[in-house]
Short mmCIF file of C-alpha atoms and ligand atoms in Angstrom, two decimals:
data_model
loop_
_atom_site.label_atom_id
_atom_site.label_comp_id
_atom_site.label_asym_id
_atom_site.label_seq_id
_atom_site.Cartn_x
_atom_site.Cartn_y
_atom_site.Cartn_z
CA MET A 1 0.00 0.00 0.00
CA SER A 2 1.33 3.41 -0.92
CA ALA A 3 2.52 5.41 2.12
CA THR A 4 1.06 8.61 0.70
CA THR A 5 -2.09 9.68 -1.15
CA MET A 6 -2.10 11.34 -4.54
CA ILE A 7 -4.87 13.92 -4.56
CA THR A 8 -6.26 15.00 -7.91
CA VAL A 9 -8.52 18.00 -8.07
CA ALA A 10 -11.14 18.13 -10.84
CA PRO A 11 -12.33 21.68 -10.32
CA THR A 12 -14.69 22.42 -13.20
CA GLY A 13 -15.97 19.55 -15.39
CA ALA A 14 -18.22 20.06 -18.37
CA GLU A 15 -21.64 19.51 -16.89
CA THR A 16 -22.27 22.15 -14.21
CA ALA A 17 -23.47 25.65 -15.13
CA LYS A 18 -21.76 28.61 -13.50
CA THR A 19 -25.23 29.90 -12.64
CA ASP A 20 -25.77 26.78 -10.50
CA ALA A 21 -22.43 27.00 -8.65
CA ALA A 22 -20.99 30.48 -8.26
CA SER A 23 -17.54 29.28 -7.15
CA LEU A 24 -17.09 26.96 -10.15
CA PRO A 25 -13.81 28.11 -11.78
CA VAL A 26 -14.65 28.94 -15.39
CA THR A 27 -12.20 31.73 -16.31
CA LEU A 28 -8.46 31.23 -16.62
CA ASP A 29 -7.89 33.49 -13.66
CA GLU A 30 -10.37 31.53 -11.51
CA LEU A 31 -8.80 28.25 -12.58
CA VAL A 32 -5.25 29.39 -11.80
CA ARG A 33 -6.27 30.69 -8.38
CA THR A 34 -8.14 27.47 -7.63
CA ALA A 35 -5.19 25.34 -8.71
CA GLY A 36 -2.84 27.35 -6.49
CA ALA A 37 -5.09 27.04 -3.44
CA CYS A 38 -5.62 23.31 -3.98
CA SER A 39 -1.90 22.75 -4.45
CA GLU A 40 -1.19 24.44 -1.10
CA LEU A 41 -3.69 22.08 0.54
CA GLY A 42 -2.17 18.88 -0.83
CA ALA A 43 -3.38 18.34 -4.40
CA SER A 44 -0.72 17.11 -6.82
CA VAL A 45 -2.70 16.75 -10.06
CA VAL A 46 -5.24 19.05 -11.69
CA HIS A 47 -7.78 17.51 -14.11
CA VAL A 48 -8.75 20.32 -16.44
CA HIS A 49 -11.89 21.14 -18.42
CA ILE A 50 -12.10 24.68 -19.74
CA ARG A 51 -14.96 27.05 -20.56
CA ASP A 52 -15.49 29.77 -23.17
CA ASP A 53 -16.33 33.43 -22.50
CA ASP A 54 -19.93 32.43 -21.84
CA ALA A 55 -18.80 29.74 -19.36
CA ARG A 56 -19.79 26.95 -21.75
CA PRO A 57 -17.49 23.91 -22.12
CA THR A 58 -15.01 24.26 -24.98
CA LEU A 59 -12.06 22.34 -26.40
CA ASP A 60 -10.65 25.38 -28.20
CA LEU A 61 -6.99 24.59 -28.78
CA GLY A 62 -5.70 28.15 -28.31
CA ARG A 63 -7.43 28.44 -24.96
CA MET A 64 -6.26 24.98 -24.01
CA ARG A 65 -2.60 25.93 -24.71
CA GLU A 66 -2.94 29.16 -22.77
CA THR A 67 -4.43 27.23 -19.85
CA VAL A 68 -1.63 24.65 -19.80
CA ALA A 69 1.00 27.41 -19.90
CA ALA A 70 -0.67 29.42 -17.11
CA LEU A 71 -1.04 26.40 -14.82
CA ARG A 72 2.54 25.33 -15.50
CA ASP A 73 3.79 28.84 -14.76
CA SER A 74 1.93 29.23 -11.51
CA THR A 75 2.02 25.74 -9.92
CA ASP A 76 4.01 22.50 -9.95
CA LEU A 77 0.83 20.44 -10.30
CA VAL A 78 0.69 17.71 -12.91
CA VAL A 79 -1.50 19.29 -15.62
CA GLN A 80 -3.93 16.65 -16.85
CA LEU A 81 -6.25 17.77 -19.65
CA SER A 82 -9.58 16.06 -20.14
CA SER A 83 -9.80 14.27 -23.46
CA GLY A 84 -13.37 13.39 -22.51
CA GLY A 85 -14.69 16.92 -22.89
CA ALA A 86 -18.47 17.14 -22.91
CA VAL A 87 -20.74 14.37 -24.24
CA THR A 88 -21.39 16.51 -27.33
CA ASP A 89 -17.72 16.94 -28.33
CA PRO A 90 -16.66 15.22 -31.58
CA GLU A 91 -13.76 12.79 -31.57
CA GLU A 92 -11.45 14.96 -33.70
CA ASN A 93 -11.69 17.83 -31.18
CA ARG A 94 -11.05 15.45 -28.31
CA LEU A 95 -7.93 14.12 -30.04
CA ARG A 96 -6.72 17.66 -30.77
CA VAL A 97 -6.56 18.40 -27.01
CA LEU A 98 -3.26 16.51 -26.98
CA GLU A 99 -1.72 19.21 -29.19
CA ALA A 100 -1.84 21.53 -26.17
CA ASP A 101 1.06 19.41 -24.81
CA PRO A 102 -0.21 18.66 -21.30
CA ASP A 103 1.75 16.48 -18.85
CA ALA A 104 -1.11 14.00 -18.76
CA ALA A 105 -4.57 13.45 -20.17
CA SER A 106 -7.62 11.40 -19.28
CA LEU A 107 -8.49 8.43 -21.49
CA THR A 108 -11.90 6.85 -20.93
CA MET A 109 -11.87 3.12 -21.54
CA GLY A 110 -15.30 2.66 -23.09
CA THR A 111 -18.78 3.95 -23.76
CA VAL A 112 -21.11 4.54 -20.83
CA ASN A 113 -24.60 5.88 -20.32
CA PHE A 114 -24.24 9.28 -18.67
CA GLY A 115 -27.59 10.26 -17.14
CA SER A 116 -29.82 10.59 -20.18
CA ASP A 117 -26.80 11.12 -22.45
CA VAL A 118 -24.25 8.70 -23.86
CA PHE A 119 -20.52 9.26 -23.30
CA LEU A 120 -19.22 7.64 -26.46
CA ASN A 121 -15.74 6.09 -26.50
CA ARG A 122 -15.41 3.70 -29.45
CA TRP A 123 -12.66 1.10 -29.30
CA ASP A 124 -10.77 2.54 -32.28
CA PHE A 125 -10.94 5.99 -30.73
CA VAL A 126 -9.57 4.67 -27.43
CA VAL A 127 -6.69 3.02 -29.29
CA GLU A 128 -5.97 6.23 -31.20
CA LEU A 129 -5.84 8.29 -28.00
CA HIS A 130 -3.52 5.73 -26.39
CA ARG A 131 -1.27 5.72 -29.49
CA ARG A 132 -1.11 9.51 -29.81
CA MET A 133 -0.41 10.00 -26.12
CA ARG A 134 2.55 7.64 -26.31
CA GLU A 135 3.82 9.41 -29.43
CA ARG A 136 3.54 12.81 -27.70
CA GLU A 137 4.96 11.58 -24.36
CA ILE A 138 1.75 12.36 -22.49
CA VAL A 139 0.83 10.14 -19.54
CA PRO A 140 -2.70 8.73 -19.74
CA GLU A 141 -4.99 8.34 -16.78
CA TYR A 142 -7.40 5.55 -17.70
CA GLU A 143 -10.91 6.60 -16.68
CA ILE A 144 -12.97 3.62 -15.56
CA PHE A 145 -16.72 4.20 -15.33
CA ASP A 146 -17.71 0.54 -15.37
CA LEU A 147 -16.14 -2.87 -14.76
CA GLY A 148 -16.12 -3.70 -18.48
CA HIS A 149 -13.76 -0.75 -18.97
CA LEU A 150 -11.12 -2.71 -17.05
CA ALA A 151 -11.48 -5.66 -19.42
CA ALA A 152 -10.98 -3.16 -22.25
CA LEU A 153 -7.86 -1.81 -20.51
CA HIS A 154 -6.32 -5.30 -20.34
CA ARG A 155 -7.06 -5.73 -24.04
CA LEU A 156 -5.54 -2.32 -24.85
CA LEU A 157 -2.31 -3.01 -22.97
CA ASP A 158 -2.03 -6.55 -24.38
CA LYS A 159 -2.54 -5.47 -27.97
CA HIS A 160 -0.96 -2.01 -28.01
CA GLY A 161 1.63 -2.01 -25.25
CA PRO A 162 2.22 0.14 -22.16
CA PRO A 163 1.50 3.87 -21.96
CA TYR A 164 4.12 6.60 -22.08
CA GLY A 165 5.85 6.67 -18.69
CA GLY A 166 5.50 2.90 -18.33
CA HIS A 167 3.18 3.05 -15.35
CA VAL A 168 -0.57 2.30 -15.50
CA HIS A 169 -2.77 4.54 -13.39
CA CYS A 170 -6.56 4.29 -13.39
CA ASP A 171 -9.23 6.58 -12.03
CA LEU A 172 -12.44 4.86 -10.92
CA VAL A 173 -15.29 7.28 -11.61
CA MET A 174 -18.13 5.83 -9.58
CA GLY A 175 -21.78 6.64 -9.08
CA VAL A 176 -22.45 8.12 -12.54
CA PRO A 177 -26.05 7.22 -13.45
CA GLY A 178 -25.34 4.54 -16.06
CA GLY A 179 -21.95 3.44 -14.70
CA MET A 180 -20.81 1.34 -11.75
CA PRO A 181 -22.29 2.31 -8.40
CA GLY A 182 -20.25 4.15 -5.78
CA THR A 183 -20.11 1.29 -3.31
CA VAL A 184 -17.42 -0.62 -1.43
CA GLN A 185 -18.44 -3.78 -3.30
CA ALA A 186 -18.00 -2.18 -6.73
CA LEU A 187 -14.70 -0.57 -5.72
CA THR A 188 -13.38 -3.91 -4.44
CA ALA A 189 -14.39 -5.66 -7.65
CA ALA A 190 -12.68 -2.96 -9.73
CA VAL A 191 -9.47 -3.10 -7.69
CA GLN A 192 -9.31 -6.87 -8.20
CA LEU A 193 -9.48 -6.36 -11.97
CA LEU A 194 -6.65 -3.79 -12.20
CA PRO A 195 -3.65 -4.78 -14.35
CA PRO A 196 -0.65 -6.02 -12.31
CA GLY A 197 1.34 -3.11 -10.85
CA ALA A 198 -1.35 -0.52 -11.65
CA THR A 199 -2.30 2.16 -9.15
CA PHE A 200 -5.74 3.73 -8.87
CA SER A 201 -7.56 6.73 -7.61
CA ALA A 202 -11.30 6.92 -7.11
CA THR A 203 -14.03 9.49 -7.05
CA GLY A 204 -17.68 9.06 -6.23
CA VAL A 205 -20.06 11.53 -7.81
CA GLY A 206 -22.79 13.20 -5.80
CA ARG A 207 -23.67 11.47 -2.57
CA THR A 208 -21.28 8.59 -3.22
CA THR A 209 -18.35 10.98 -2.63
CA ILE A 210 -17.71 10.05 1.00
CA PRO A 211 -18.19 6.25 0.81
CA VAL A 212 -15.94 6.05 -2.25
CA MET A 213 -13.27 8.25 -0.64
CA LEU A 214 -13.19 6.15 2.54
CA ALA A 215 -13.22 2.87 0.59
CA ALA A 216 -10.41 4.05 -1.71
CA LEU A 217 -8.22 5.09 1.23
CA SER A 218 -8.82 1.73 2.93
CA ALA A 219 -7.96 -0.15 -0.25
CA GLY A 220 -4.66 1.70 -0.67
CA GLY A 221 -5.96 3.91 -3.47
CA HIS A 222 -5.58 7.58 -4.27
CA LEU A 223 -8.26 10.26 -4.39
CA ARG A 224 -9.89 12.54 -6.91
CA VAL A 225 -12.12 15.28 -5.57
CA GLY A 226 -13.59 18.49 -6.94
CA MET A 227 -16.64 20.32 -8.20
CA GLU A 228 -16.65 18.28 -11.42
CA ASP A 229 -17.98 15.42 -9.28
CA THR A 230 -19.36 16.91 -6.07
CA LEU A 231 -21.51 19.98 -5.49
CA THR A 232 -22.81 19.32 -1.98
CA TYR A 233 -20.49 19.13 1.01
CA GLY A 234 -23.09 17.49 3.21
CA PRO A 235 -26.86 17.04 3.23
CA GLY A 236 -28.38 20.37 2.15
CA GLU A 237 -24.99 22.14 2.24
CA PRO A 238 -23.56 23.36 -1.06
CA VAL A 239 -19.80 23.04 -1.57
CA ARG A 240 -18.07 26.35 -0.79
CA ASP A 241 -15.28 25.83 -3.30
CA ASN A 242 -12.79 23.26 -4.58
CA ALA A 243 -10.32 24.03 -1.80
CA GLN A 244 -12.89 22.86 0.75
CA LEU A 245 -13.07 19.46 -0.98
CA VAL A 246 -9.29 19.13 -1.23
CA ALA A 247 -8.89 20.09 2.43
CA ARG A 248 -11.35 17.38 3.45
CA ALA A 249 -9.60 14.76 1.30
CA ALA A 250 -6.19 15.75 2.70
CA GLY A 251 -7.56 15.54 6.25
CA LEU A 252 -8.98 12.05 5.69
CA ALA A 253 -5.75 10.95 4.03
CA ARG A 254 -3.85 12.07 7.13
CA ILE A 255 -6.30 10.23 9.38
CA ALA A 256 -5.68 7.12 7.24
CA GLN A 257 -1.94 7.71 7.93
CA ARG A 258 -1.33 8.16 4.21
CA PRO A 259 -0.77 11.93 3.98
CA PRO A 260 -0.98 13.87 0.69
CA ALA A 261 1.80 12.87 -1.70
CA PRO A 262 4.32 15.59 -2.62
CA VAL A 263 4.01 16.58 -6.25
CA GLU A 264 7.54 15.47 -7.15
CA GLU A 265 6.76 11.99 -5.82
CA VAL A 266 3.64 11.87 -7.99
CA ARG A 267 5.55 13.04 -11.06
CA ALA A 268 8.06 10.22 -10.52
CA LEU A 269 5.36 7.59 -9.89
CA LEU A 270 3.43 8.44 -13.04
CA GLY A 271 6.55 8.88 -15.20
CA ILE A 272 5.73 12.47 -16.16
CA ARG A 273 8.15 14.17 -18.56
CA ASP A 274 9.12 17.47 -16.96
CA ARG A 275 7.92 20.27 -19.25
CA ARG A 276 8.29 23.08 -16.70
CA PRO A 277 10.51 25.60 -18.51
CA ALA A 278 13.13 26.15 -15.80
CA ARG A 279 13.43 22.43 -14.98
CA ALA A 280 13.55 21.36 -18.64
CA ALA A 281 16.48 23.80 -19.04
CA GLY A 282 18.27 22.15 -16.11
CA VAL A 283 17.69 24.95 -13.57
CA PRO A 284 16.94 23.35 -10.14
N1 KMH B 1 -17.58 15.19 -19.08
C1 KMH B 1 -17.74 13.77 -19.21
C2 KMH B 1 -18.65 13.46 -20.35
C3 KMH B 1 -12.94 13.04 -18.76
O1 KMH B 1 -12.74 14.16 -18.35
O2 KMH B 1 -12.10 12.41 -19.39
C4 KMH B 1 -16.45 13.10 -19.45
C5 KMH B 1 -15.39 13.32 -18.47
C6 KMH B 1 -14.26 12.36 -18.53
O3 KMH B 1 -15.38 14.24 -17.69
ZN1 ZN B 2 -13.42 15.21 -16.59
#
């Protein structure tokens, strides 16, 4: 079991409207400030979805590049772009996200019902993302919404080889209406199906947040938290901001005697290529 806990913050997502959650970071400035605050509290990875000037989800490449540069300038967090986008985003735009040269990107391992929508991830598209990430030296995080996605991951690794960085890390996204439930039983089943040597983090959407977080810590897993997945802190109590969710995760990780992992440890674990300008130039 890892002695520390990698905490990923997913601050924005593509589903929540700014009008429904005032503290949702939708501008670059809001995102950078959120990332900084979450980093101070123990986050080591930021999972990024961006918004346009009207706060609608976008995969605009120029904005994406600007976002990666700003986060890299202002924090040491691993910058993980979402290649999932919104359910309406076409495949070519989702592939183009990689051209923004993030440290890491999400890679969802199959199609899943997503409320009344469908989050489409065809096999050939999954393979293409995996292939392009390796070519561009971007570390994938395999997003697992259902147990069948783990069977697909085994098939991917068997047929197409390991990811860039050599290490396999999965994120169990639990409690999505249409995916696996956010329960101890489902988490245990998923952990048993992980490829040998793989690590995992887990997040439970909505009211599965707490059970999934506690189960993941007990099972030696890492945590993802943030307003992409969770908008209520407790019954009837809206989340104040992303920092509140990271602070709670860091506190529980400490109680579990697996404190938040330092970012450099996470970079080494995941096999991230260091793109931070000063470090890439050899300046300590
Ligand atoms: N917004 C969801 C449809 C990812 O970021 O890779 C997909 C998602 C997964 O959030
Ligand atoms: Zn996402």
